[in-house]
mmCIF file of C-alpha atoms in Angstrom:
data_model
loop_
_atom_site.group_PDB
_atom_site.id
_atom_site.type_symbol
_atom_site.label_atom_id
_atom_site.label_comp_id
_atom_site.label_asym_id
_atom_site.label_seq_id
_atom_site.Cartn_x
_atom_site.Cartn_y
_atom_site.Cartn_z
ATOM 1 C CA UNK A 1 0.569 -0.243 0.033
ATOM 2 C CA UNK A 2 1.582 3.245 -1.061
ATOM 3 C CA UNK A 3 1.308 6.532 0.395
ATOM 4 C CA UNK A 4 -0.849 8.979 -1.919
ATOM 5 C CA UNK A 5 1.402 12.309 -3.090
ATOM 6 C CA UNK A 6 0.779 15.537 -1.191
ATOM 7 C CA UNK A 7 -0.439 17.539 -3.529
ATOM 8 C CA UNK A 8 1.790 20.293 -4.611
ATOM 9 C CA UNK A 9 1.154 23.654 -3.626
ATOM 10 C CA UNK A 10 -1.191 26.722 -5.289
ATOM 11 C CA UNK A 11 1.376 28.884 -7.340
ATOM 12 C CA UNK A 12 0.835 32.933 -5.585
ATOM 13 C CA UNK A 13 -1.178 34.942 -7.052
ATOM 14 C CA UNK A 14 0.664 37.885 -7.006
ATOM 15 C CA UNK A 15 -1.274 41.395 -7.254
ATOM 16 C CA UNK A 16 0.081 43.480 -9.171
ATOM 17 C CA UNK A 17 0.870 41.933 -12.394
ATOM 18 C CA UNK A 18 2.399 43.701 -16.289
ATOM 19 C CA UNK A 19 -1.190 43.228 -16.985
ATOM 20 C CA UNK A 20 -3.146 45.216 -13.971
ATOM 21 C CA UNK A 21 -0.465 47.662 -14.551
ATOM 22 C CA UNK A 22 -0.913 48.335 -18.081
ATOM 23 C CA UNK A 23 -4.536 48.227 -18.159
ATOM 24 C CA UNK A 24 -4.236 50.667 -15.280
ATOM 25 C CA UNK A 25 -2.237 52.694 -16.910
ATOM 26 C CA UNK A 26 -3.834 53.093 -19.708
ATOM 27 C CA UNK A 27 -7.218 54.120 -17.991
ATOM 28 C CA UNK A 28 -4.899 57.330 -16.615
ATOM 29 C CA UNK A 29 -3.101 58.249 -18.865
ATOM 30 C CA UNK A 30 -6.673 58.363 -20.997
ATOM 31 C CA UNK A 31 -8.563 60.531 -18.312
ATOM 32 C CA UNK A 32 -5.503 62.402 -17.852
ATOM 33 C CA UNK A 33 -5.634 63.076 -21.449
ATOM 34 C CA UNK A 34 -9.533 63.851 -21.495
ATOM 35 C CA UNK A 35 -8.912 66.754 -18.194
ATOM 36 C CA UNK A 36 -6.544 68.511 -20.768
ATOM 37 C CA UNK A 37 -8.676 68.500 -23.381
ATOM 38 C CA UNK A 38 -11.492 69.499 -21.456
ATOM 39 C CA UNK A 39 -10.462 71.476 -19.077
ATOM 40 C CA UNK A 40 -6.951 74.532 -18.214
ATOM 41 C CA UNK A 41 -5.003 72.332 -16.141
ATOM 42 C CA UNK A 42 -3.375 75.594 -15.235
ATOM 43 C CA UNK A 43 -6.886 76.407 -12.945
ATOM 44 C CA UNK A 44 -7.831 74.207 -9.892
ATOM 45 C CA UNK A 45 -6.981 70.666 -12.104
ATOM 46 C CA UNK A 46 -3.284 70.961 -11.905
ATOM 47 C CA UNK A 47 -2.549 68.430 -9.054
ATOM 48 C CA UNK A 48 -5.162 65.757 -9.979
ATOM 49 C CA UNK A 49 -3.911 65.887 -13.601
ATOM 50 C CA UNK A 50 0.139 66.037 -12.153
ATOM 51 C CA UNK A 51 -1.572 63.017 -9.408
ATOM 52 C CA UNK A 52 -2.741 60.788 -12.996
ATOM 53 C CA UNK A 53 0.378 61.857 -14.660
ATOM 54 C CA UNK A 54 2.243 60.003 -11.888
ATOM 55 C CA UNK A 55 0.274 57.244 -11.279
ATOM 56 C CA UNK A 56 0.400 56.641 -15.449
ATOM 57 C CA UNK A 57 4.335 56.615 -15.211
ATOM 58 C CA UNK A 58 4.464 54.290 -12.509
ATOM 59 C CA UNK A 59 2.331 51.269 -14.114
ATOM 60 C CA UNK A 60 4.500 52.379 -17.254
ATOM 61 C CA UNK A 61 8.145 52.251 -14.333
ATOM 62 C CA UNK A 62 6.303 48.902 -13.219
ATOM 63 C CA UNK A 63 6.053 46.810 -16.127
ATOM 64 C CA UNK A 64 9.201 47.673 -17.163
ATOM 65 C CA UNK A 65 10.250 46.378 -13.835
ATOM 66 C CA UNK A 66 8.062 43.440 -13.937
ATOM 67 C CA UNK A 67 9.179 42.776 -17.268
ATOM 68 C CA UNK A 68 13.106 42.794 -16.572
ATOM 69 C CA UNK A 69 12.747 40.632 -13.636
ATOM 70 C CA UNK A 70 10.147 38.046 -15.591
ATOM 71 C CA UNK A 71 13.322 38.087 -17.873
ATOM 72 C CA UNK A 72 16.156 37.285 -15.774
ATOM 73 C CA UNK A 73 13.645 34.493 -13.447
ATOM 74 C CA UNK A 74 12.314 33.109 -17.213
ATOM 75 C CA UNK A 75 14.927 33.640 -19.978
ATOM 76 C CA UNK A 76 14.257 34.988 -23.677
ATOM 77 C CA UNK A 77 13.110 32.185 -25.971
ATOM 78 C CA UNK A 78 12.411 32.542 -29.135
ATOM 79 C CA UNK A 79 9.006 32.155 -28.361
ATOM 80 C CA UNK A 80 8.611 35.170 -25.801
ATOM 81 C CA UNK A 81 10.943 37.776 -27.544
ATOM 82 C CA UNK A 82 7.553 38.636 -29.155
ATOM 83 C CA UNK A 83 6.202 39.593 -26.106
ATOM 84 C CA UNK A 84 8.883 41.241 -24.287
ATOM 85 C CA UNK A 85 8.725 43.331 -27.132
ATOM 86 C CA UNK A 86 4.766 44.601 -26.272
ATOM 87 C CA UNK A 87 5.993 44.485 -22.905
ATOM 88 C CA UNK A 88 8.680 46.914 -23.172
ATOM 89 C CA UNK A 89 6.388 48.650 -25.911
ATOM 90 C CA UNK A 90 3.806 49.533 -22.909
ATOM 91 C CA UNK A 91 6.095 49.784 -20.248
ATOM 92 C CA UNK A 92 7.972 52.781 -22.966
ATOM 93 C CA UNK A 93 4.563 53.967 -24.045
ATOM 94 C CA UNK A 94 3.842 55.066 -20.492
ATOM 95 C CA UNK A 95 6.567 56.175 -19.045
ATOM 96 C CA UNK A 96 8.576 58.743 -21.972
ATOM 97 C CA UNK A 97 4.584 60.710 -22.126
ATOM 98 C CA UNK A 98 3.433 60.488 -18.755
ATOM 99 C CA UNK A 99 7.361 61.844 -17.762
ATOM 100 C CA UNK A 100 7.105 64.437 -20.621
ATOM 101 C CA UNK A 101 3.605 65.959 -19.606
ATOM 102 C CA UNK A 102 5.127 65.999 -15.362
ATOM 103 C CA UNK A 103 8.282 68.052 -16.831
ATOM 104 C CA UNK A 104 6.025 70.223 -18.552
ATOM 105 C CA UNK A 105 4.191 71.226 -15.494
ATOM 106 C CA UNK A 106 6.775 70.798 -13.476
ATOM 107 C CA UNK A 107 7.217 74.757 -12.870
ATOM 108 C CA UNK A 108 3.832 75.765 -12.263
ATOM 109 C CA UNK A 109 3.504 72.981 -10.040
ATOM 110 C CA UNK A 110 7.074 74.581 -8.130
ATOM 111 C CA UNK A 111 9.239 71.575 -8.102
#
């Protein structure tokens, strides 16, 4: 009579993933664009606009950070290169424009 094998532990569920960071970043980036389109951000909406830009930049940086650690852990096989390229493009697409817009409003913010 053999003992049954214990079941392997389920993988850890990560709270912050590339998908979540991408979606949150895209939504906050679009909200920032809409905010600028419909009202002057130099008025009362300067600080919420800066907060949206900061959150978008954080999401882009976290996509790049998660991708870098995933590449280090799992490597880059031929099948994963297009996925990694897309992740890097999304991360840079969120990070670069939001940092540029934040740099443009840093003067009125007093930074």
